[in-house]
């Protein structure tokens, strides 16, 4: 529900104009601070809660053994190219879910 609310607010923010140039400005938090507020206040906490809910408590690390798994670990891993490139988020988009975090 929180993710839906955040998305609805952001879509409403961008829905104030049909002009692509204006929409680009609406997405720039430097020009339109409201979009930054919507993302930081609504979307980020909602996504954090979703990630925390599905994370395993610990993940096995080859060097230090078990380490506590946190949402930021998912973000870090998603920026690293994985098998086929794109990290775990690429795999999720193709219907393959990495079990390292979930």
XYZ file of N, CA and C in Angstrom:
306
model
N 0.821 -1.197 0.000
C 0.000 0.000 0.000
C 0.861 1.255 0.000
N 1.941 1.254 0.786
C 2.806 2.438 0.847
C 3.475 2.707 -0.497
N 3.869 1.637 -1.198
C 4.487 1.817 -2.513
C 3.459 2.392 -3.484
N 2.239 1.877 -3.439
C 1.184 2.401 -4.316
C 0.920 3.875 -4.049
N 0.884 4.254 -2.777
C 0.669 5.658 -2.419
C 1.788 6.524 -2.968
N 3.034 6.069 -2.783
C 4.191 6.828 -3.271
C 4.130 6.980 -4.790
N 3.827 5.894 -5.474
C 3.750 5.943 -6.936
C 2.621 6.869 -7.382
N 1.479 6.793 -6.721
C 0.360 7.681 -7.071
C 0.744 9.149 -6.911
N 1.443 9.468 -5.826
C 1.869 10.856 -5.601
C 2.859 11.317 -6.671
N 3.787 10.446 -7.030
C 4.796 10.807 -8.034
C 4.148 10.930 -9.417
N 3.246 10.014 -9.742
C 2.538 10.097 -11.028
C 1.713 11.377 -11.090
N 1.059 11.731 -9.993
C 0.279 12.975 -9.957
C 1.187 14.185 -10.151
N 2.385 14.126 -9.573
C 3.351 15.217 -9.729
C 3.702 15.408 -11.209
N 3.989 14.301 -11.899
C 4.352 14.388 -13.316
C 3.138 14.621 -14.209
N 1.943 14.317 -13.705
C 0.732 14.473 -14.493
C 0.258 15.907 -14.628
N 0.959 16.824 -13.992
C 0.544 18.231 -14.071
C 0.839 18.845 -15.431
N 1.611 18.144 -16.267
C 1.929 18.671 -17.595
C 2.040 17.530 -18.600
N 1.764 17.853 -19.849
C 1.942 16.878 -20.936
C 3.177 17.200 -21.760
N 3.737 18.357 -21.553
C 4.902 18.815 -22.302
C 6.152 18.065 -21.817
N 6.869 17.364 -22.711
C 8.062 16.609 -22.309
C 9.141 17.475 -21.655
N 9.292 18.714 -22.123
C 10.301 19.592 -21.521
C 9.932 19.941 -20.086
N 8.665 20.196 -19.862
C 8.200 20.512 -18.506
C 8.314 19.275 -17.622
N 7.984 18.101 -18.164
C 8.110 16.857 -17.393
C 9.560 16.621 -16.981
N 10.496 16.928 -17.868
C 11.913 16.778 -17.533
C 12.275 17.688 -16.366
N 11.735 18.885 -16.371
C 11.999 19.810 -15.264
C 11.320 19.341 -13.982
N 10.147 18.743 -14.114
C 9.451 18.218 -12.939
C 10.232 17.073 -12.297
N 11.041 16.367 -13.077
C 11.844 15.268 -12.557
C 13.191 15.686 -12.019
N 13.517 16.967 -12.159
C 14.792 17.489 -11.684
C 14.578 18.116 -10.311
N 15.114 17.486 -9.275
C 14.884 17.985 -7.912
C 15.547 19.334 -7.672
N 16.485 19.706 -8.528
C 17.128 21.021 -8.420
C 16.133 22.113 -8.828
N 15.351 21.815 -9.860
C 14.360 22.760 -10.375
C 13.027 22.605 -9.635
N 12.655 21.369 -9.345
C 11.378 21.064 -8.691
C 11.638 20.248 -7.420
N 11.932 20.916 -6.307
C 12.267 20.201 -5.066
C 11.168 19.249 -4.585
N 9.942 19.463 -5.027
C 8.841 18.607 -4.589
C 9.059 17.149 -4.989
N 9.645 16.888 -6.157
C 9.866 15.505 -6.583
C 10.867 14.823 -5.647
N 11.886 15.539 -5.221
C 12.838 14.981 -4.261
C 12.163 14.660 -2.943
N 11.290 15.557 -2.509
C 10.542 15.344 -1.267
C 9.665 14.096 -1.383
N 8.967 13.949 -2.498
C 8.101 12.784 -2.693
C 8.898 11.481 -2.663
N 10.047 11.492 -3.304
C 10.867 10.278 -3.358
C 11.456 9.954 -1.993
N 12.040 10.966 -1.336
C 12.683 10.718 -0.044
C 11.683 10.448 1.078
N 10.545 11.092 1.051
C 9.569 10.960 2.145
C 8.657 9.743 1.965
N 8.330 9.396 0.726
C 7.353 8.329 0.487
C 7.931 7.084 -0.183
N 8.623 7.258 -1.318
C 9.063 6.097 -2.088
C 10.205 5.336 -1.411
N 11.246 6.036 -0.989
C 12.397 5.346 -0.376
C 12.008 4.546 0.867
N 11.262 5.130 1.822
C 10.866 4.325 2.989
C 9.990 3.123 2.615
N 9.119 3.296 1.627
C 8.255 2.185 1.211
C 9.087 1.054 0.608
N 10.044 1.399 -0.245
C 10.907 0.374 -0.846
C 11.796 -0.280 0.201
N 12.291 0.511 1.154
C 13.102 -0.047 2.240
C 12.296 -1.093 3.006
N 11.045 -0.777 3.324
C 10.206 -1.718 4.062
C 9.960 -2.998 3.268
N 9.752 -2.871 1.965
C 9.548 -4.050 1.120
C 10.807 -4.910 1.119
N 11.960 -4.282 0.962
C 13.214 -5.039 0.933
C 13.489 -5.705 2.275
N 13.283 -4.975 3.372
C 13.544 -5.549 4.690
C 12.634 -6.737 4.961
N 11.418 -6.680 4.510
C 10.453 -7.740 4.761
C 10.872 -9.047 4.101
N 11.508 -8.968 2.927
C 11.858 -10.179 2.203
C 13.301 -10.626 2.343
N 14.102 -9.895 3.113
C 15.516 -10.248 3.235
C 15.743 -11.360 4.246
N 16.699 -12.217 3.950
C 17.155 -13.176 4.943
C 17.882 -12.395 6.031
N 17.930 -12.932 7.239
C 18.604 -12.247 8.344
C 20.111 -12.140 8.089
N 20.696 -13.199 7.511
C 22.140 -13.208 7.265
C 22.422 -13.773 5.881
N 23.554 -13.392 5.334
C 24.007 -13.929 4.060
C 25.437 -14.428 4.265
N 25.802 -15.508 3.591
C 27.126 -16.096 3.746
C 28.145 -15.312 2.935
N 29.210 -14.889 3.588
C 30.299 -14.157 2.945
C 31.523 -15.054 2.963
N 32.175 -15.224 1.824
C 33.322 -16.133 1.735
C 34.486 -15.702 2.614
N 34.633 -14.409 2.861
C 35.773 -13.914 3.630
C 35.474 -13.857 5.121
N 34.347 -13.276 5.500
C 34.075 -13.089 6.932
C 33.000 -14.019 7.478
N 32.515 -14.937 6.692
C 31.470 -15.845 7.158
C 30.098 -15.207 7.036
N 29.285 -15.370 8.081
C 27.944 -14.783 8.052
C 28.008 -13.287 8.308
N 27.224 -12.540 7.545
C 27.086 -11.111 7.829
C 25.617 -10.749 7.730
N 25.251 -9.764 8.523
C 23.852 -9.318 8.572
C 23.471 -8.717 7.221
N 22.322 -9.085 6.741
C 21.846 -8.598 5.457
C 20.964 -7.372 5.678
N 21.229 -6.314 4.923
C 20.478 -5.072 5.042
C 20.028 -4.632 3.652
N 18.989 -3.786 3.589
C 18.514 -3.343 2.273
C 19.610 -2.734 1.411
N 20.554 -2.040 2.036
C 21.613 -1.409 1.255
C 22.447 -2.459 0.522
N 22.547 -3.656 1.077
C 23.278 -4.740 0.410
C 22.649 -5.059 -0.944
N 21.325 -4.992 -1.013
C 20.629 -5.252 -2.275
C 20.963 -4.161 -3.280
N 20.984 -2.915 -2.815
C 21.312 -1.792 -3.700
C 22.731 -1.942 -4.224
N 23.681 -2.255 -3.332
C 25.074 -2.427 -3.757
C 25.201 -3.560 -4.769
N 24.560 -4.675 -4.491
C 24.659 -5.828 -5.389
C 24.009 -5.545 -6.736
N 22.967 -4.731 -6.734
C 22.275 -4.451 -7.995
C 23.105 -3.590 -8.929
N 24.098 -2.896 -8.394
C 24.947 -2.061 -9.239
C 26.135 -2.830 -9.786
N 26.362 -4.040 -9.289
C 27.470 -4.862 -9.757
C 26.985 -5.737 -10.903
N 27.729 -5.743 -12.017
C 27.307 -6.618 -13.110
C 27.390 -8.074 -12.675
N 26.332 -8.799 -12.927
C 26.304 -10.212 -12.574
C 26.361 -11.054 -13.828
N 25.873 -12.256 -13.717
C 25.811 -13.157 -14.853
C 24.931 -12.529 -15.929
N 25.462 -12.234 -17.061
C 24.691 -11.596 -18.119
C 24.589 -10.091 -17.962
N 25.221 -9.536 -16.928
C 25.205 -8.085 -16.720
C 23.941 -7.609 -16.054
N 24.037 -6.476 -15.383
C 22.859 -5.852 -14.803
C 22.565 -6.216 -13.372
N 23.276 -7.162 -12.788
C 23.054 -7.501 -11.393
C 21.721 -8.198 -11.171
N 21.363 -8.406 -9.896
C 20.150 -9.147 -9.561
C 18.867 -8.511 -10.082
N 18.803 -7.177 -10.169
C 17.577 -6.554 -10.650
C 17.324 -6.918 -12.104
N 18.378 -7.110 -12.880
C 18.225 -7.559 -14.261
C 17.610 -8.961 -14.272
N 18.080 -9.815 -13.361
C 17.567 -11.182 -13.280
C 16.096 -11.191 -12.886
N 15.710 -10.330 -11.960
C 14.314 -10.260 -11.539
C 13.445 -9.851 -12.715
N 13.924 -8.911 -13.520
C 13.174 -8.460 -14.690
C 12.961 -9.563 -15.705
N 13.864 -10.532 -15.730
C 13.733 -11.652 -16.659
C 12.999 -12.830 -16.033
N 12.508 -12.652 -14.815
C 11.778 -13.725 -14.158
C 12.658 -14.636 -13.323
N 13.952 -14.380 -13.271
C 14.862 -15.162 -12.430
C 15.101 -14.362 -11.154
N 14.924 -14.968 -10.008
C 15.121 -14.266 -8.745
C 16.367 -14.817 -8.076
N 17.282 -13.923 -7.714
C 18.487 -14.329 -7.005
C 18.112 -14.681 -5.569
N 18.509 -15.856 -5.104
C 18.179 -16.269 -3.746
C 19.216 -15.808 -2.745
N 20.191 -15.031 -3.170
C 21.210 -14.546 -2.249
C 20.606 -13.655 -1.180
N 19.588 -12.898 -1.527
C 19.013 -11.952 -0.578
C 17.596 -12.304 -0.165
N 16.898 -13.047 -0.995
C 15.479 -13.305 -0.708
C 15.304 -14.716 -0.207
